[in-house]
Amino acid sequence: MSEQVVAVAGGVTVGILLFVLIGITAYLLWKKLCLVYSYEELPNPDKTTPVSAIVQDQSAPEIQPKSTRSKSVPFIIPPTLHGRDWIHLTNEEQIQEDNNSCMTPQSGPRSSFHSLAGAYIVGTVNPELYKFPEDTSETDFPEGNIGRLWFSIEYKRASERLLISLIKARKLQPPADSCSPFVKVYLLPDERCYLQSKIKRKTLNPQFDESFVFQVSSKTLLQRTLKFLVYHVDKQKHHHLLGQVIFPLKNETLTDDSKVVVWRDLEKENLETPSEYGDIQFSLSYNDYLGRLSVVVLRARGLKLQDESHAVSVYVKVSLMNHNKLVRSKKTAAVLGSPNPEYHESFSFKANQTELDTASLSLSVLQNVEQNTHVLGRVVVGPFMYSRGKELEHWNEMISKPKELVKQWHALCYST
C-alpha cells in the first residue's frame, strides 16, 4: 500500500514539473515573437506623420526633398513614454491626447538613432532660436556718432589699486583724412595728473591694449570719475581733441578682482567759456501718462570754490516748487574737491499735468566746508511766471516732447 502512495506522489510531482517547463518554454517563445514583431513590422502609413521623412534611410539622399527651413534637431520621446498616445499636428509635430489616456499605445516610427531605438519623434528644435545675440557694438553706430571707446575696470581692494585697461576705439572722426590717435586718462577730481597711451599711426580704428594703474582708497573710490580724452596728432605734432568719455565710478558695482568691460560713445567737449559763477548741465523729462517729472543731474563746470582743497565736497540740491512753495527736494551725492564735478544722478517728482503752469524746478549747487554749507550758484527752470531765456525754452521743450530726455547747459546765478 505504501509503495502505491509513493508512486502516485512521484507521478504527480513529475506532472507538475513538466507542466511548469512547458509554460516557461511557451512564455519565452511568445516574448521572442513579440520582439521580432516590434522591430520588423512597419506601422500603418495612415497612422503615421510626415516625420518619417526626417528619419528615412540615409542611403538614398538623392530622393530627399530639399527644405527651405534651417537645419533642425529631432525632438524625441524616450521609449519609456511609449505608453502615451500622440495625435497629428501640422509642421511634423505631435502632442499627447488628453481625452483618453488609457487607450492602447500604437507603434510609432522607429528612430534612426541606434541608442534611441523605438523612440517617437514628435517634432524638431530649431538651433537658430537659441543662439546668443550678436555683438553689434562695432557695427551699430547712431547718426552723428564721432567715435566709440572700449575699456575695462578692475579694483584690487587689498592693494587699493584701480586697474584701467584701454582696449580699442572705432570710427574716429579726425579733422583730416589720416588719423594718429592717442588717449589721456584722468581720475577726477584730480585734473593735473593723467596717464597717456601710445600714439597709433594712421588708423581710424586703433587697437590700444594698454593698462594703467591709479592708487585710490576704497573709501573715496565711488566718488571718483574716469575721464578719457581722445586726441589726434597731425603732421606738425599739434594735438586735436576728437572727443571725450566721462565715466563716474559710482554707477558701477566693482567687486574684488572682477573686471568690468564697457564701451561708451565719444562726446564733444564743450569749449564755451564758463559763466561767472559756473554752469550746470541737466536733462528734463515729463511723462504725461504717469504724471511724473524727471530730472537727471549730469555735471557742472567752472565752479568758484571757496576752498580748493580736496576735503571740499560739492553737491546739487533739486527742489520742486509750486506757487514758490517747496513741495519736495532731493540732492545728489557729494563730489570731492572739483570745480567740474560729474554726477549722472536721476530724480523723479510727482506732478500732475494741471500743475505744470504753476510748478518750477530749482537746482542749487552747494559746497560743504568744515560743516558749513555755501551756495555756489542756482538756476530755476519753469513756465513764463518764473523763468526767461534758456530756462523757459528748456521747460517748454520738455512739455512739447513728452517722455523724452531734453538736455541743456544753464548758467548759474549767485544766490544768498
PDB file of C-alpha atoms in Angstrom, residues 98-266:
ATOM      1  CA  ASP A  98      -5.506  64.090 -23.063  1.00  0.00           C
ATOM      2  CA  ASN A  99      -9.088  62.905 -23.564  1.00  0.00           C
ATOM      3  CA  ASN A 100      -8.292  59.181 -23.313  1.00  0.00           C
ATOM      4  CA  SER A 101      -5.059  58.323 -21.570  1.00  0.00           C
ATOM      5  CA  CYS A 102      -5.940  54.645 -21.246  1.00  0.00           C
ATOM      6  CA  MET A 103      -6.033  53.800 -24.956  1.00  0.00           C
ATOM      7  CA  THR A 104      -3.744  51.073 -26.247  1.00  0.00           C
ATOM      8  CA  PRO A 105      -0.499  52.655 -27.432  1.00  0.00           C
ATOM      9  CA  GLN A 106       0.157  52.474 -31.141  1.00  0.00           C
ATOM     10  CA  SER A 107       3.532  51.790 -32.588  1.00  0.00           C
ATOM     11  CA  GLY A 108       5.292  54.973 -33.793  1.00  0.00           C
ATOM     12  CA  PRO A 109       8.060  55.458 -36.319  1.00  0.00           C
ATOM     13  CA  ARG A 110      11.321  53.880 -35.327  1.00  0.00           C
ATOM     14  CA  SER A 111      14.228  56.244 -34.726  1.00  0.00           C
ATOM     15  CA  SER A 112      17.295  56.040 -36.934  1.00  0.00           C
ATOM     16  CA  PHE A 113      19.436  56.563 -33.833  1.00  0.00           C
ATOM     17  CA  HIS A 114      20.582  53.163 -32.558  1.00  0.00           C
ATOM     18  CA  SER A 115      20.857  54.392 -28.971  1.00  0.00           C
ATOM     19  CA  LEU A 116      17.178  55.507 -29.056  1.00  0.00           C
ATOM     20  CA  ALA A 117      15.668  52.569 -30.916  1.00  0.00           C
ATOM     21  CA  GLY A 118      11.887  52.590 -30.867  1.00  0.00           C
ATOM     22  CA  ALA A 119      11.588  56.213 -29.697  1.00  0.00           C
ATOM     23  CA  TYR A 120       8.901  58.569 -31.029  1.00  0.00           C
ATOM     24  CA  ILE A 121       9.938  61.693 -32.948  1.00  0.00           C
ATOM     25  CA  VAL A 122       7.329  64.315 -32.058  1.00  0.00           C
ATOM     26  CA  GLY A 123       8.923  67.428 -33.576  1.00  0.00           C
ATOM     27  CA  THR A 124      12.148  69.334 -34.064  1.00  0.00           C
ATOM     28  CA  VAL A 125      14.130  72.013 -32.212  1.00  0.00           C
ATOM     29  CA  ASN A 126      15.462  74.929 -34.264  1.00  0.00           C
ATOM     30  CA  PRO A 127      19.007  75.777 -33.025  1.00  0.00           C
ATOM     31  CA  GLU A 128      18.725  79.276 -34.532  1.00  0.00           C
ATOM     32  CA  LEU A 129      16.282  80.211 -31.745  1.00  0.00           C
ATOM     33  CA  TYR A 130      18.841  79.523 -29.019  1.00  0.00           C
ATOM     34  CA  LYS A 131      21.841  81.450 -30.325  1.00  0.00           C
ATOM     35  CA  PHE A 132      23.240  84.299 -28.238  1.00  0.00           C
ATOM     36  CA  PRO A 133      22.520  87.744 -29.721  1.00  0.00           C
ATOM     37  CA  GLU A 134      25.332  89.044 -31.879  1.00  0.00           C
ATOM     38  CA  ASP A 135      27.534  91.847 -30.567  1.00  0.00           C
ATOM     39  CA  THR A 136      26.628  94.884 -32.673  1.00  0.00           C
ATOM     40  CA  SER A 137      28.751  97.365 -30.716  1.00  0.00           C
ATOM     41  CA  GLU A 138      31.247  97.593 -33.612  1.00  0.00           C
ATOM     42  CA  THR A 139      28.627  97.834 -36.363  1.00  0.00           C
ATOM     43  CA  ASP A 140      25.675  99.748 -34.912  1.00  0.00           C
ATOM     44  CA  PHE A 141      26.649 103.425 -34.741  1.00  0.00           C
ATOM     45  CA  PRO A 142      23.968 106.121 -34.380  1.00  0.00           C
ATOM     46  CA  GLU A 143      23.782 109.068 -36.731  1.00  0.00           C
ATOM     47  CA  GLY A 144      26.227 111.827 -35.822  1.00  0.00           C
ATOM     48  CA  ASN A 145      28.492 109.456 -33.884  1.00  0.00           C
ATOM     49  CA  ILE A 146      32.070 110.754 -33.550  1.00  0.00           C
ATOM     50  CA  GLY A 147      33.641 107.516 -32.303  1.00  0.00           C
ATOM     51  CA  ARG A 148      33.417 104.804 -29.663  1.00  0.00           C
ATOM     52  CA  LEU A 149      35.842 103.735 -26.930  1.00  0.00           C
ATOM     53  CA  TRP A 150      36.195 100.334 -25.191  1.00  0.00           C
ATOM     54  CA  PHE A 151      37.886  99.918 -21.801  1.00  0.00           C
ATOM     55  CA  SER A 152      37.778  97.728 -18.706  1.00  0.00           C
ATOM     56  CA  ILE A 153      37.897  98.481 -14.970  1.00  0.00           C
ATOM     57  CA  GLU A 154      39.137  96.321 -12.107  1.00  0.00           C
ATOM     58  CA  TYR A 155      39.714  97.263  -8.466  1.00  0.00           C
ATOM     59  CA  LYS A 156      42.139  95.464  -6.125  1.00  0.00           C
ATOM     60  CA  ARG A 157      40.934  96.172  -2.592  1.00  0.00           C
ATOM     61  CA  ALA A 158      43.931  94.576  -0.869  1.00  0.00           C
ATOM     62  CA  SER A 159      46.394  96.946  -2.569  1.00  0.00           C
ATOM     63  CA  GLU A 160      43.826  99.741  -3.240  1.00  0.00           C
ATOM     64  CA  ARG A 161      44.717  99.875  -6.924  1.00  0.00           C
ATOM     65  CA  LEU A 162      42.352 100.784  -9.750  1.00  0.00           C
ATOM     66  CA  LEU A 163      43.358  98.961 -12.944  1.00  0.00           C
ATOM     67  CA  ILE A 164      42.249 100.530 -16.227  1.00  0.00           C
ATOM     68  CA  SER A 165      42.703  98.625 -19.491  1.00  0.00           C
ATOM     69  CA  LEU A 166      42.358 100.734 -22.611  1.00  0.00           C
ATOM     70  CA  ILE A 167      41.190  98.270 -25.268  1.00  0.00           C
ATOM     71  CA  LYS A 168      40.322  99.982 -28.556  1.00  0.00           C
ATOM     72  CA  ALA A 169      38.488 102.775 -30.355  1.00  0.00           C
ATOM     73  CA  ARG A 170      36.384 102.637 -33.519  1.00  0.00           C
ATOM     74  CA  LYS A 171      35.039 105.063 -36.152  1.00  0.00           C
ATOM     75  CA  LEU A 172      37.079 108.090 -35.044  1.00  0.00           C
ATOM     76  CA  GLN A 173      36.335 111.325 -36.911  1.00  0.00           C
ATOM     77  CA  PRO A 174      39.570 113.321 -37.367  1.00  0.00           C
ATOM     78  CA  PRO A 175      39.734 116.790 -38.971  1.00  0.00           C
ATOM     79  CA  ALA A 176      41.906 115.376 -41.798  1.00  0.00           C
ATOM     80  CA  ASP A 177      41.883 112.181 -43.858  1.00  0.00           C
ATOM     81  CA  SER A 178      44.531 110.441 -41.772  1.00  0.00           C
ATOM     82  CA  CYS A 179      44.378 109.904 -38.036  1.00  0.00           C
ATOM     83  CA  SER A 180      47.065 109.194 -35.446  1.00  0.00           C
ATOM     84  CA  PRO A 181      45.164 108.926 -32.165  1.00  0.00           C
ATOM     85  CA  PHE A 182      46.160 108.593 -28.538  1.00  0.00           C
ATOM     86  CA  VAL A 183      44.236 108.759 -25.230  1.00  0.00           C
ATOM     87  CA  LYS A 184      44.757 110.632 -21.964  1.00  0.00           C
ATOM     88  CA  VAL A 185      43.214 109.021 -18.856  1.00  0.00           C
ATOM     89  CA  TYR A 186      42.270 111.149 -15.821  1.00  0.00           C
ATOM     90  CA  LEU A 187      40.887 110.157 -12.439  1.00  0.00           C
ATOM     91  CA  LEU A 188      38.781 113.134 -11.391  1.00  0.00           C
ATOM     92  CA  PRO A 189      38.668 115.347  -9.411  1.00  0.00           C
ATOM     93  CA  ASP A 190      42.446 115.434  -9.940  1.00  0.00           C
ATOM     94  CA  GLU A 191      42.838 117.061 -13.377  1.00  0.00           C
ATOM     95  CA  ARG A 192      46.531 117.837 -13.018  1.00  0.00           C
ATOM     96  CA  CYS A 193      47.759 114.250 -13.309  1.00  0.00           C
ATOM     97  CA  TYR A 194      46.950 111.882 -16.152  1.00  0.00           C
ATOM     98  CA  LEU A 195      48.235 108.749 -17.867  1.00  0.00           C
ATOM     99  CA  GLN A 196      48.704 108.589 -21.624  1.00  0.00           C
ATOM    100  CA  SER A 197      48.584 105.796 -24.199  1.00  0.00           C
ATOM    101  CA  LYS A 198      50.937 105.318 -27.128  1.00  0.00           C
ATOM    102  CA  ILE A 199      50.164 107.003 -30.445  1.00  0.00           C
ATOM    103  CA  LYS A 200      48.651 104.707 -33.077  1.00  0.00           C
ATOM    104  CA  ARG A 201      49.696 105.853 -36.529  1.00  0.00           C
ATOM    105  CA  LYS A 202      47.310 106.309 -39.483  1.00  0.00           C
ATOM    106  CA  THR A 203      44.208 104.475 -38.266  1.00  0.00           C
ATOM    107  CA  LEU A 204      40.605 105.378 -37.521  1.00  0.00           C
ATOM    108  CA  ASN A 205      40.169 102.127 -35.550  1.00  0.00           C
ATOM    109  CA  PRO A 206      43.136 101.923 -33.151  1.00  0.00           C
ATOM    110  CA  GLN A 207      43.774  98.847 -31.011  1.00  0.00           C
ATOM    111  CA  PHE A 208      45.473 100.018 -27.800  1.00  0.00           C
ATOM    112  CA  ASP A 209      45.582  97.053 -25.381  1.00  0.00           C
ATOM    113  CA  GLU A 210      47.332  99.107 -22.710  1.00  0.00           C
ATOM    114  CA  SER A 211      46.910  99.063 -18.928  1.00  0.00           C
ATOM    115  CA  PHE A 212      47.083 101.913 -16.396  1.00  0.00           C
ATOM    116  CA  VAL A 213      47.083 101.931 -12.592  1.00  0.00           C
ATOM    117  CA  PHE A 214      45.680 104.554 -10.217  1.00  0.00           C
ATOM    118  CA  GLN A 215      46.202 104.396  -6.463  1.00  0.00           C
ATOM    119  CA  VAL A 216      42.864 105.192  -4.785  1.00  0.00           C
ATOM    120  CA  SER A 217      41.399 104.231  -1.397  1.00  0.00           C
ATOM    121  CA  SER A 218      38.215 102.207  -1.207  1.00  0.00           C
ATOM    122  CA  LYS A 219      36.558 104.969   0.864  1.00  0.00           C
ATOM    123  CA  THR A 220      36.757 107.535  -1.952  1.00  0.00           C
ATOM    124  CA  LEU A 221      36.516 105.134  -4.928  1.00  0.00           C
ATOM    125  CA  LEU A 222      32.822 105.697  -5.649  1.00  0.00           C
ATOM    126  CA  GLN A 223      33.307 109.469  -5.508  1.00  0.00           C
ATOM    127  CA  ARG A 224      35.857 109.411  -8.326  1.00  0.00           C
ATOM    128  CA  THR A 225      35.219 109.730 -12.061  1.00  0.00           C
ATOM    129  CA  LEU A 226      37.223 108.440 -15.018  1.00  0.00           C
ATOM    130  CA  LYS A 227      37.775 110.823 -17.903  1.00  0.00           C
ATOM    131  CA  PHE A 228      39.167 109.730 -21.278  1.00  0.00           C
ATOM    132  CA  LEU A 229      40.291 112.359 -23.787  1.00  0.00           C
ATOM    133  CA  VAL A 230      40.931 111.061 -27.319  1.00  0.00           C
ATOM    134  CA  TYR A 231      43.367 113.186 -29.366  1.00  0.00           C
ATOM    135  CA  HIS A 232      44.696 113.205 -32.922  1.00  0.00           C
ATOM    136  CA  VAL A 233      48.291 114.242 -33.706  1.00  0.00           C
ATOM    137  CA  ASP A 234      48.786 115.952 -37.074  1.00  0.00           C
ATOM    138  CA  LYS A 235      51.991 116.220 -39.115  1.00  0.00           C
ATOM    139  CA  GLN A 236      53.011 119.405 -37.282  1.00  0.00           C
ATOM    140  CA  LYS A 237      52.614 117.482 -33.990  1.00  0.00           C
ATOM    141  CA  HIS A 238      49.635 119.586 -32.939  1.00  0.00           C
ATOM    142  CA  HIS A 239      47.045 117.862 -30.754  1.00  0.00           C
ATOM    143  CA  HIS A 240      43.367 117.969 -31.767  1.00  0.00           C
ATOM    144  CA  LEU A 241      40.716 116.763 -29.336  1.00  0.00           C
ATOM    145  CA  LEU A 242      38.387 114.257 -31.074  1.00  0.00           C
ATOM    146  CA  GLY A 243      36.092 113.572 -28.126  1.00  0.00           C
ATOM    147  CA  GLN A 244      35.818 112.547 -24.505  1.00  0.00           C
ATOM    148  CA  VAL A 245      34.229 109.881 -22.317  1.00  0.00           C
ATOM    149  CA  ILE A 246      33.116 110.651 -18.752  1.00  0.00           C
ATOM    150  CA  PHE A 247      32.587 107.559 -16.572  1.00  0.00           C
ATOM    151  CA  PRO A 248      31.549 108.041 -12.888  1.00  0.00           C
ATOM    152  CA  LEU A 249      32.630 105.027 -10.829  1.00  0.00           C
ATOM    153  CA  LYS A 250      29.614 105.270  -8.524  1.00  0.00           C
ATOM    154  CA  ASN A 251      27.447 103.857 -11.323  1.00  0.00           C
ATOM    155  CA  GLU A 252      29.358 100.556 -11.325  1.00  0.00           C
ATOM    156  CA  THR A 253      29.497  97.681  -8.838  1.00  0.00           C
ATOM    157  CA  LEU A 254      33.213  96.965  -8.530  1.00  0.00           C
ATOM    158  CA  THR A 255      33.642  93.733  -6.609  1.00  0.00           C
ATOM    159  CA  ASP A 256      37.073  92.487  -5.659  1.00  0.00           C
ATOM    160  CA  ASP A 257      39.080  91.021  -8.564  1.00  0.00           C
ATOM    161  CA  SER A 258      36.196  91.254 -11.062  1.00  0.00           C
ATOM    162  CA  LYS A 259      36.817  93.015 -14.368  1.00  0.00           C
ATOM    163  CA  VAL A 260      34.066  95.172 -15.901  1.00  0.00           C
ATOM    164  CA  VAL A 261      34.310  95.699 -19.675  1.00  0.00           C
ATOM    165  CA  VAL A 262      32.307  98.636 -21.062  1.00  0.00           C
ATOM    166  CA  TRP A 263      32.121 100.846 -24.134  1.00  0.00           C
ATOM    167  CA  ARG A 264      30.976 104.446 -24.462  1.00  0.00           C
ATOM    168  CA  ASP A 265      30.398 106.806 -27.370  1.00  0.00           C
ATOM    169  CA  LEU A 266      32.651 109.834 -27.539  1.00  0.00           C
TER     170      LEU A 266
END
